[in-house]
Amino acid sequence: MISTLAPAYAVENAASGRDGSCPSAAAAKTAVTVVRGDGIGPEIMEATLRLLEAAQAGLDLRQVEMGKAVYERGHSAGIEPSAWDSIRQTGVLLKGPITTPQGGGYKSLNVTLRKTLGLYANVRPCVAYDPFVASRFPGMDVVIVRENEEDTYAGIEHRQTAEVTQCLKLISRPGCERIVRYAFEYAKAYGRKKVSCFTKDNIMKATDGLFHKVFDEIAPQYPDIENEHWIIDIGAARLADTPNDFDVIVTPNLYGDILSDIAAQITGSVGLGGSANIGPTAAMFEAIHGSAPTIAGQDVANPSGLILAAVQMLTHVGKPEVAERVHNAWLRTIEDGVHTPDVYDGSVSRQRVGTQAFADALAERLGESPKKLAPASYAGRKPLDLPATQPAAKPKKELVGVDVFIDWDRPGRKPEMLAIFLQSAAQHLGMKLKMITNRGVKVWPEGLPETFCTDHWRCRFVALDGGPVTHGQVTALLGRIARQGLDFIKTEHLCTFDGQPGYSMGQGE
Ligand code: NAD
């Protein structure tokens, strides 16, 4: 969708003389699309925009609407074409949280935005502000770089049988390369010392295995940055227990979603976290929290997450000096004990303020720096300049079999009986039934009676001679299976790539 259109900020940055070309146009404003959002969104956005104005950020704000109201006007995705046009023109979106209907209605707008705009890198700094905001981990400063487009978030789900539903987990090599490289380039640009990769490749050897493999390929290209890999379960436990052992963490989408909330929470409050969603031609900036409907309209919400997201936005659009001023004023406000109710603590806080008064306190401190917390410094900071990913050489692909998934619910669910039907279906086709699994556990041949079986069977067929098979053999097999009265629900082809199996092996293979 977004292909050739140059983001407006790039053009305006050139016009403003930041590239040294046209100092006379230095007053040109940077166009930013703004979505106020739902729940507390409008009030925290109001506070943030007033602050940006006070900071003379030089932004040309273009407000668009998204979410429930748009959905109710008949736009099934919750976004109007004019909103897409605005984002494509500006290339920058500052967004308030949006309520996602649960269990029905339109798809998550956040996921739609990230994926449609190709915002592949979700960057969430998780910083503790102890002693001004109580945290069990003083000094915590971890950045989670979450892959933002792939994994189970493709949203490809199917109910396949009466008992079984499925969600596809898609991981691509270019997707891994982009996010891993982004994490290392981020670490380099921000003076970070270590990048840790979290996956579950001991179980998901193909998908998470690819992510880990790409990490191992790219890491040596950054010899000054330490690298390590953690299995996600123990890695997450360590992050929750000793977060100061980590610096930058790069991880697939679902793990990143969960980990970044945990990491933000243990800094002291999710209300303080901002995030950047970065793509090649567009970027979106938002607080990490949601629309908090129960406190909406009460002027108690903490606008800090959105303000810190705006700080990330300012560096992204080439306004590092404004970003630094806003961030340092924010640190000073926190340090001065001017706190919203979510972080107010009588033992350290001095003034309990509402959303708008917090923004006013911050505006009063523009130009000041924190005295105890480390001041922010963005001098010379530019958007990361990532090399384009090179397409990998195409491996030789060969079809060597097929997994046929069958919905079968005969009394007793005896796999031996299913195997008789399937063996007969494969006869004279040059193929044979190799195994049947149920929820991944081999139940034929040599299954155990103790294994619990659902109505969802994976039946693996390979060539009689162990060699390649043709698509014609596969379709003939499916025809025979259907004529046996069996309900096949999907197939997965078994392919080798340069002779290496591109599929998980069943037990005992
Ligand atoms: P939430 O983040 O909205 O709220 C969790 C808790 O944190 C609540 O107690 C809330 O009052 C509090 N909280 C959140 N932000 C706060 C702030 N700025 N100041 C003070 N307290 C704050 O999470 P939820 O309740 O699970 O989600 C509510 C809605 O937001 C859902 O529809 C969800 O889908 C959506 N959501 C949107 C985004 C987004 O737009 N990026 C992200 C997460 C959730």
Coordinates of N, CA, C and O in Angstrom, one line a residue, residues 257-413:
D257 N 5.2 -8.8 22.8 CA 4.0 -8.1 23.4 C 3.9 -8.4 24.9 O 3.7 -7.4 25.7
I258 N 4.1 -9.6 25.3 CA 3.9 -10.0 26.7 C 5.1 -9.4 27.5 O 4.9 -8.8 28.5
L259 N 6.3 -9.6 27.0 CA 7.5 -9.2 27.7 C 7.5 -7.7 27.9 O 7.9 -7.2 29.0
S260 N 7.1 -6.9 26.9 CA 7.2 -5.5 27.0 C 6.3 -4.9 28.1 O 6.6 -4.0 28.8
D261 N 5.1 -5.6 28.3 CA 4.2 -5.1 29.3 C 4.8 -5.5 30.7 O 4.7 -4.7 31.6
I262 N 5.4 -6.7 30.8 CA 6.0 -7.1 32.1 C 7.1 -6.1 32.4 O 7.2 -5.6 33.5
A263 N 8.0 -5.9 31.4 CA 9.1 -5.0 31.6 C 8.7 -3.6 32.0 O 9.2 -3.0 32.9
A264 N 7.6 -3.1 31.3 CA 7.1 -1.7 31.7 C 6.5 -1.7 33.1 O 6.8 -0.8 33.8
Q265 N 5.8 -2.8 33.4 CA 5.1 -2.8 34.7 C 6.2 -2.8 35.9 O 6.0 -2.1 36.9
I266 N 7.3 -3.6 35.7 CA 8.2 -3.7 36.8 C 9.1 -2.4 36.9 O 9.8 -2.3 37.9
T267 N 9.1 -1.5 35.9 CA 9.8 -0.3 36.1 C 9.1 0.6 37.1 O 9.6 1.4 37.7
G268 N 7.8 0.3 37.3 CA 7.0 1.1 38.3 C 5.6 1.3 37.8 O 4.6 1.3 38.6
S269 N 5.4 1.5 36.5 CA 4.0 1.7 36.0 C 3.9 1.6 34.5 O 4.8 2.2 33.8
V270 N 2.9 0.9 34.0 CA 2.7 0.9 32.5 C 2.3 2.2 32.0 O 2.5 2.5 30.8
G271 N 1.8 3.1 32.9 CA 1.4 4.4 32.5 C 2.5 5.3 32.0 O 2.3 6.4 31.5
L272 N 3.8 4.9 32.2 CA 4.9 5.7 31.9 C 5.6 5.4 30.6 O 6.5 6.1 30.1
G273 N 5.1 4.3 30.0 CA 5.9 3.8 28.8 C 5.3 4.3 27.5 O 4.1 4.3 27.2
G274 N 6.3 4.8 26.6 CA 5.9 5.1 25.3 C 6.5 4.1 24.3 O 7.4 3.3 24.7
S275 N 6.0 4.1 23.1 CA 6.5 3.1 22.1 C 6.5 3.7 20.7 O 5.7 4.6 20.4
A276 N 7.5 3.2 19.9 CA 7.6 3.6 18.5 C 7.4 2.4 17.7 O 7.9 1.3 18.0
N277 N 6.6 2.6 16.6 CA 6.4 1.5 15.6 C 7.0 2.0 14.3 O 6.4 2.9 13.7
I278 N 8.1 1.4 13.9 CA 8.8 2.0 12.8 C 8.8 1.1 11.6 O 8.9 -0.1 11.7
G279 N 8.6 1.7 10.4 CA 8.6 1.0 9.2 C 9.4 1.8 8.2 O 9.9 2.9 8.5
P280 N 9.6 1.3 7.0 CA 10.5 2.0 6.0 C 9.9 3.3 5.5 O 10.7 4.2 5.2
T281 N 8.6 3.5 5.5 CA 8.1 4.7 4.9 C 7.1 5.4 5.9 O 6.6 6.5 5.6
A282 N 6.8 4.8 7.0 CA 5.9 5.4 8.0 C 6.3 5.0 9.4 O 7.0 4.0 9.6
A283 N 5.8 5.8 10.4 CA 6.1 5.4 11.8 C 4.9 5.9 12.6 O 4.3 6.9 12.3
M284 N 4.7 5.1 13.7 CA 3.5 5.4 14.6 C 4.0 5.4 16.0 O 4.8 4.6 16.4
F285 N 3.6 6.4 16.8 CA 4.1 6.6 18.1 C 2.8 6.6 19.1 O 1.9 7.3 18.8
E286 N 2.9 5.8 20.1 CA 1.8 5.7 21.0 C 2.3 5.3 22.4 O 3.4 4.8 22.6
A287 N 1.4 5.5 23.4 CA 1.7 5.0 24.8 C 1.5 3.5 24.7 O 0.8 2.9 23.9
I288 N 2.2 2.8 25.6 CA 2.0 1.3 25.6 C 0.7 0.9 26.2 O 0.2 -0.2 26.0
H289 N 0.1 1.7 27.1 CA -1.1 1.3 27.7 C -2.3 1.4 26.8 O -2.2 2.0 25.7
G290 N -3.5 1.0 27.3 CA -4.7 1.0 26.5 C -5.6 2.2 26.8 O -5.1 3.2 27.4
S291 N -6.8 2.1 26.5 CA -7.7 3.3 26.6 C -8.3 3.5 28.0 O -9.1 4.5 28.2
A292 N -8.0 2.6 28.9 CA -8.4 2.8 30.3 C -9.8 3.3 30.5 O -9.9 4.4 31.1
P293 N -10.8 2.7 30.0 CA -12.2 3.3 29.9 C -12.7 3.7 31.3 O -13.5 4.6 31.4
T294 N -12.3 2.9 32.3 CA -12.9 3.2 33.7 C -12.4 4.5 34.3 O -13.1 5.0 35.2
I295 N -11.3 5.1 33.8 CA -10.9 6.4 34.4 C -11.0 7.5 33.3 O -10.6 8.6 33.5
A296 N -11.7 7.2 32.2 CA -11.8 8.2 31.1 C -12.6 9.4 31.6 O -13.6 9.3 32.3
G297 N -12.2 10.6 31.1 CA -13.0 11.8 31.4 C -12.9 12.4 32.8 O -13.6 13.3 33.1
Q298 N -12.0 11.8 33.6 CA -11.9 12.3 35.0 C -10.7 13.2 35.2 O -10.4 13.5 36.4
D299 N -9.9 13.4 34.2 CA -8.6 14.2 34.4 C -7.7 13.6 35.4 O -7.0 14.3 36.1
V300 N -7.6 12.2 35.4 CA -6.7 11.6 36.3 C -5.6 10.7 35.6 O -4.7 10.3 36.2
A301 N -5.8 10.5 34.3 CA -4.9 9.7 33.6 C -3.5 10.3 33.5 O -3.4 11.5 33.3
N302 N -2.5 9.4 33.5 CA -1.2 9.9 33.3 C -0.8 10.0 31.8 O -0.9 9.1 31.1
P303 N -0.5 11.2 31.4 CA -0.2 11.4 29.9 C 1.3 11.0 29.6 O 1.7 11.2 28.5
S304 N 2.0 10.6 30.6 CA 3.5 10.4 30.4 C 3.8 9.4 29.2 O 4.8 9.7 28.5
G305 N 3.0 8.3 29.1 CA 3.3 7.3 28.1 C 3.3 8.0 26.7 O 4.2 7.8 25.8
L306 N 2.2 8.8 26.5 CA 2.1 9.4 25.2 C 3.1 10.5 25.0 O 3.6 10.7 23.9
I307 N 3.4 11.2 26.1 CA 4.5 12.3 26.0 C 5.8 11.7 25.6 O 6.5 12.2 24.8
L308 N 6.1 10.5 26.2 CA 7.4 9.9 25.9 C 7.4 9.3 24.5 O 8.5 9.2 23.9
A309 N 6.2 8.9 24.1 CA 6.1 8.4 22.7 C 6.4 9.6 21.7 O 7.1 9.5 20.7
A310 N 5.9 10.8 22.1 CA 6.1 12.0 21.3 C 7.6 12.4 21.3 O 8.1 12.9 20.3
V311 N 8.3 12.1 22.4 CA 9.7 12.4 22.4 C 10.4 11.5 21.4 O 11.3 11.9 20.6
Q312 N 10.0 10.2 21.3 CA 10.5 9.3 20.3 C 10.2 9.8 18.9 O 11.1 9.8 18.0
M313 N 9.0 10.3 18.7 CA 8.6 10.9 17.4 C 9.4 12.1 17.0 O 9.9 12.2 15.9
L314 N 9.7 12.9 18.0 CA 10.5 14.1 17.7 C 11.9 13.8 17.2 O 12.4 14.4 16.3
T315 N 12.5 12.7 17.8 CA 13.8 12.3 17.3 C 13.7 11.7 15.9 O 14.5 12.0 15.0
H316 N 12.6 11.0 15.7 CA 12.4 10.3 14.4 C 12.2 11.3 13.3 O 12.7 11.1 12.2
V317 N 11.6 12.5 13.6 CA 11.3 13.4 12.5 C 12.4 14.5 12.4 O 12.3 15.5 11.7
G318 N 13.5 14.2 13.1 CA 14.7 15.1 13.0 C 14.6 16.3 13.8 O 15.1 17.4 13.5
K319 N 14.0 16.2 15.0 CA 13.9 17.4 15.9 C 14.5 16.9 17.3 O 13.8 17.0 18.3
P320 N 15.7 16.5 17.3 CA 16.3 15.9 18.5 C 16.4 17.0 19.6 O 16.3 16.7 20.8
E321 N 16.6 18.3 19.3 CA 16.7 19.3 20.3 C 15.4 19.5 21.0 O 15.4 19.7 22.3
V322 N 14.3 19.4 20.3 CA 13.0 19.6 21.0 C 12.7 18.3 21.8 O 12.2 18.4 23.0
A323 N 13.1 17.2 21.3 CA 12.9 15.9 22.0 C 13.6 16.0 23.4 O 13.1 15.6 24.4
E324 N 14.8 16.5 23.3 CA 15.7 16.6 24.5 C 15.0 17.5 25.5 O 15.0 17.2 26.7
R325 N 14.5 18.6 25.1 CA 13.9 19.6 26.0 C 12.7 19.1 26.6 O 12.5 19.2 27.9
V326 N 11.9 18.4 25.9 CA 10.6 17.9 26.4 C 10.9 16.8 27.4 O 10.4 16.7 28.5
H327 N 11.9 15.9 27.0 CA 12.2 14.7 27.9 C 12.8 15.2 29.2 O 12.5 14.7 30.3
N328 N 13.7 16.2 29.1 CA 14.4 16.7 30.3 C 13.4 17.4 31.2 O 13.4 17.3 32.5
A329 N 12.4 18.1 30.6 CA 11.4 18.8 31.4 C 10.5 17.7 32.1 O 10.1 17.9 33.3
W330 N 10.3 16.6 31.4 CA 9.5 15.5 31.9 C 10.2 14.9 33.1 O 9.6 14.7 34.2
L331 N 11.5 14.6 32.9 CA 12.3 14.0 34.0 C 12.3 14.9 35.2 O 12.2 14.5 36.4
R332 N 12.4 16.2 35.0 CA 12.5 17.2 36.1 C 11.2 17.3 36.8 O 11.1 17.3 38.1
T333 N 10.1 17.2 36.1 CA 8.7 17.2 36.7 C 8.6 16.0 37.6 O 8.1 16.1 38.8
I334 N 9.0 14.8 37.1 CA 8.9 13.6 37.9 C 9.8 13.7 39.2 O 9.4 13.4 40.3
E335 N 11.0 14.2 38.9 CA 11.9 14.4 40.0 C 11.4 15.4 41.1 O 11.6 15.3 42.3
D336 N 10.7 16.4 40.6 CA 10.1 17.4 41.5 C 8.9 16.9 42.3 O 8.3 17.7 43.1
G337 N 8.5 15.7 42.0 CA 7.4 15.1 42.8 C 6.1 15.5 42.3 O 5.1 15.4 43.1
V338 N 5.9 16.1 41.1 CA 4.6 16.4 40.6 C 4.1 15.2 39.9 O 4.6 14.8 38.8
H339 N 3.1 14.5 40.5 CA 2.7 13.2 40.0 C 1.2 13.1 39.8 O 0.4 13.6 40.6
T340 N 0.9 12.3 38.8 CA -0.5 11.9 38.6 C -0.9 10.8 39.6 O 0.0 10.1 40.1
P341 N -2.2 10.6 39.9 CA -2.6 9.6 40.9 C -2.0 8.2 40.8 O -1.7 7.6 41.8
D342 N -1.8 7.7 39.5 CA -1.3 6.4 39.4 C 0.1 6.2 40.0 O 0.4 5.0 40.3
V343 N 0.9 7.2 40.0 CA 2.3 7.0 40.5 C 2.4 7.9 41.8 O 3.5 7.9 42.4
Y344 N 1.4 8.5 42.3 CA 1.5 9.4 43.5 C 1.8 8.5 44.7 O 1.1 7.5 44.9
D345 N 2.8 8.9 45.5 CA 3.2 8.1 46.7 C 3.5 9.2 47.7 O 4.5 9.9 47.5
G346 N 2.7 9.2 48.8 CA 2.9 10.3 49.8 C 4.3 10.4 50.3 O 4.8 11.5 50.7
S347 N 5.1 9.3 50.3 CA 6.5 9.4 50.8 C 7.5 10.1 49.9 O 8.5 10.6 50.4
V348 N 7.2 10.2 48.6 CA 8.1 10.9 47.7 C 7.4 12.0 46.9 O 8.1 13.0 46.5
S349 N 6.2 11.9 46.6 CA 5.5 12.9 45.8 C 5.3 14.1 46.6 O 5.1 14.1 47.8
R350 N 5.2 15.3 45.9 CA 5.0 16.6 46.5 C 3.6 17.1 46.1 O 3.0 17.9 46.9
Q351 N 3.2 16.8 44.9 CA 2.0 17.4 44.4 C 1.2 16.4 43.6 O 1.8 15.8 42.7
R352 N 0.0 16.2 44.0 CA -0.9 15.3 43.2 C -1.7 16.1 42.2 O -2.4 17.0 42.5
V353 N -1.4 15.8 40.9 CA -2.1 16.6 39.9 C -2.9 15.8 38.9 O -2.6 14.6 38.8
G354 N -3.8 16.4 38.2 CA -4.5 15.8 37.1 C -3.7 15.8 35.8 O -2.6 16.4 35.7
T355 N -4.4 15.3 34.8 CA -3.7 15.1 33.5 C -3.2 16.4 32.9 O -2.1 16.6 32.5
Q356 N -4.1 17.4 32.9 CA -3.8 18.7 32.3 C -2.8 19.5 33.1 O -1.9 20.1 32.6
A357 N -3.0 19.4 34.5 CA -2.0 20.2 35.3 C -0.6 19.6 35.3 O 0.4 20.3 35.4
F358 N -0.6 18.3 35.0 CA 0.7 17.6 34.9 C 1.4 18.2 33.6 O 2.6 18.5 33.6
A359 N 0.6 18.3 32.5 CA 1.2 18.9 31.3 C 1.7 20.3 31.5 O 2.7 20.8 31.1
D360 N 0.9 21.1 32.3 CA 1.2 22.5 32.6 C 2.5 22.5 33.4 O 3.4 23.4 33.1
A361 N 2.7 21.6 34.4 CA 3.9 21.6 35.2 C 5.1 21.3 34.3 O 6.2 21.9 34.5
L362 N 4.9 20.4 33.4 CA 6.0 20.1 32.4 C 6.3 21.3 31.6 O 7.5 21.6 31.4
A363 N 5.3 22.0 31.1 CA 5.6 23.1 30.2 C 6.4 24.2 31.0 O 7.3 24.8 30.4
E364 N 6.0 24.3 32.3 CA 6.8 25.3 33.1 C 8.2 25.0 33.2 O 9.1 25.8 33.4
R365 N 8.6 23.7 33.1 CA 9.9 23.2 33.2 C 10.7 23.1 31.9 O 11.8 22.6 31.9
L366 N 10.1 23.5 30.8 CA 10.8 23.4 29.5 C 12.1 24.2 29.6 O 12.1 25.4 30.1
G367 N 13.2 23.6 29.3 CA 14.5 24.3 29.4 C 15.2 23.9 30.6 O 16.4 24.2 30.8
E368 N 14.6 23.2 31.6 CA 15.2 22.7 32.8 C 15.7 21.2 32.6 O 15.1 20.5 31.7
S369 N 16.6 20.8 33.4 CA 17.1 19.4 33.3 C 16.9 18.8 34.7 O 16.9 19.5 35.7
P370 N 16.9 17.4 34.7 CA 16.8 16.8 36.0 C 18.1 17.0 36.8 O 19.1 17.1 36.2
K371 N 18.0 16.9 38.1 CA 19.2 17.1 38.9 C 19.8 15.7 39.4 O 21.0 15.6 39.6
K372 N 18.9 14.7 39.5 CA 19.4 13.4 40.0 C 19.3 12.4 38.9 O 20.2 11.6 38.7
L373 N 18.1 12.3 38.2 CA 18.0 11.4 37.2 C 18.9 11.7 36.0 O 19.2 12.9 35.8
A374 N 19.3 10.7 35.3 CA 20.2 11.0 34.1 C 19.5 11.8 33.1 O 18.4 11.4 32.6
P375 N 20.1 13.0 32.7 CA 19.4 13.8 31.7 C 19.4 13.1 30.3 O 20.3 12.3 30.0
A376 N 18.3 13.4 29.5 CA 18.3 12.8 28.2 C 19.2 13.6 27.3 O 19.3 14.8 27.4
S377 N 19.8 13.0 26.3 CA 20.7 13.6 25.4 C 20.4 13.1 24.0 O 20.7 11.9 23.8
Y378 N 19.9 13.9 23.1 CA 19.6 13.4 21.8 C 20.4 14.1 20.7 O 20.1 14.1 19.5
A379 N 21.5 14.8 21.1 CA 22.2 15.7 20.2 C 22.7 14.8 19.0 O 23.2 13.7 19.2
G380 N 22.4 15.3 17.8 CA 22.9 14.6 16.6 C 22.1 13.3 16.3 O 22.5 12.6 15.3
R381 N 21.1 13.0 17.0 CA 20.3 11.8 16.8 C 19.5 11.8 15.5 O 18.9 12.8 15.2
K382 N 19.7 10.8 14.7 CA 18.9 10.7 13.5 C 18.1 9.4 13.4 O 18.5 8.5 14.2
P383 N 17.1 9.3 12.6 CA 16.5 8.0 12.4 C 17.5 7.0 12.0 O 18.4 7.3 11.2
L384 N 17.3 5.8 12.4 CA 18.3 4.7 12.0 C 18.3 4.5 10.5 O 17.2 4.6 9.9
D385 N 19.4 4.4 10.0 CA 19.5 4.2 8.5 C 19.9 2.7 8.3 O 21.1 2.3 8.3
L386 N 18.9 1.9 8.0 CA 19.1 0.5 7.9 C 19.4 0.1 6.4 O 18.7 0.5 5.5
P387 N 20.4 -0.8 6.3 CA 20.6 -1.3 4.9 C 19.4 -2.1 4.5 O 18.8 -2.8 5.3
A388 N 19.1 -2.1 3.2 CA 18.0 -2.9 2.7 C 18.4 -4.4 2.8 O 19.5 -4.8 2.7
T389 N 17.4 -5.3 3.2 CA 17.7 -6.7 3.3 C 17.9 -7.3 1.9 O 17.2 -6.9 0.9
Q390 N 18.9 -8.1 1.7 CA 19.2 -8.7 0.4 C 18.5 -10.0 0.3 O 18.5 -10.8 1.2
P391 N 17.8 -10.2 -0.8 CA 17.1 -11.5 -1.0 C 18.1 -12.6 -0.9 O 19.1 -12.6 -1.6
A392 N 17.8 -13.7 -0.1 CA 18.7 -14.8 0.0 C 18.6 -15.6 -1.3 O 17.6 -15.6 -2.0
A393 N 19.7 -16.4 -1.6 CA 19.7 -17.2 -2.8 C 18.6 -18.3 -2.7 O 18.3 -18.8 -1.6
K394 N 17.8 -18.5 -3.7 CA 16.7 -19.5 -3.7 C 17.2 -20.9 -3.5 O 18.0 -21.3 -4.4
P395 N 16.8 -21.6 -2.5 CA 17.2 -23.0 -2.4 C 16.4 -23.9 -3.4 O 15.4 -23.5 -3.9
K396 N 17.0 -25.1 -3.6 CA 16.2 -26.0 -4.5 C 15.1 -26.7 -3.6 O 15.4 -27.3 -2.6
K397 N 13.9 -26.5 -4.1 CA 12.8 -27.0 -3.3 C 12.2 -28.3 -4.0 O 12.0 -28.3 -5.2
E398 N 12.0 -29.3 -3.2 CA 11.5 -30.6 -3.7 C 10.3 -31.1 -2.9 O 10.5 -31.2 -1.6
L399 N 9.2 -31.5 -3.5 CA 8.1 -32.1 -2.8 C 8.3 -33.5 -2.5 O 8.6 -34.3 -3.4
V400 N 8.3 -33.9 -1.2 CA 8.6 -35.3 -0.9 C 7.5 -36.0 -0.1 O 7.6 -37.2 0.3
G401 N 6.4 -35.3 0.1 CA 5.3 -36.0 0.8 C 4.2 -35.0 1.1 O 4.3 -33.8 0.7
V402 N 3.2 -35.4 1.9 CA 2.1 -34.5 2.3 C 1.6 -34.9 3.6 O 1.5 -36.1 3.9
D403 N 1.3 -34.0 4.5 CA 0.5 -34.2 5.7 C -0.9 -33.9 5.4 O -1.3 -32.7 5.0
V404 N -1.8 -34.9 5.5 CA -3.2 -34.6 5.3 C -3.9 -34.6 6.7 O -3.8 -35.5 7.4
F405 N -4.6 -33.5 6.9 CA -5.3 -33.4 8.2 C -6.7 -33.8 8.1 O -7.4 -33.4 7.1
I406 N -7.2 -34.7 8.9 CA -8.5 -35.3 8.8 C -9.4 -35.1 10.0 O -8.9 -35.3 11.2
D407 N -10.6 -34.7 9.8 CA -11.6 -34.6 10.9 C -12.3 -36.0 11.0 O -13.0 -36.4 10.1
W408 N -12.0 -36.8 12.0 CA -12.5 -38.2 12.1 C -12.9 -38.5 13.5 O -12.1 -38.3 14.4
D409 N -14.1 -38.9 13.7 CA -14.6 -39.1 15.0 C -15.5 -40.4 15.1 O -16.6 -40.3 15.6
R410 N -14.9 -41.5 14.7 CA -15.6 -42.7 14.8 C -15.5 -43.2 16.3 O -14.5 -42.9 17.0
P411 N -16.5 -44.0 16.7 CA -16.5 -44.4 18.1 C -15.2 -45.1 18.5 O -14.7 -45.9 17.7
G412 N -14.6 -44.7 19.6 CA -13.4 -45.3 20.1 C -12.2 -44.6 19.5 O -11.1 -44.7 20.1
R413 N -12.3 -43.9 18.4 CA -11.2 -43.1 17.8 C -9.9 -43.9 17.8 O -8.9 -43.5 18.3

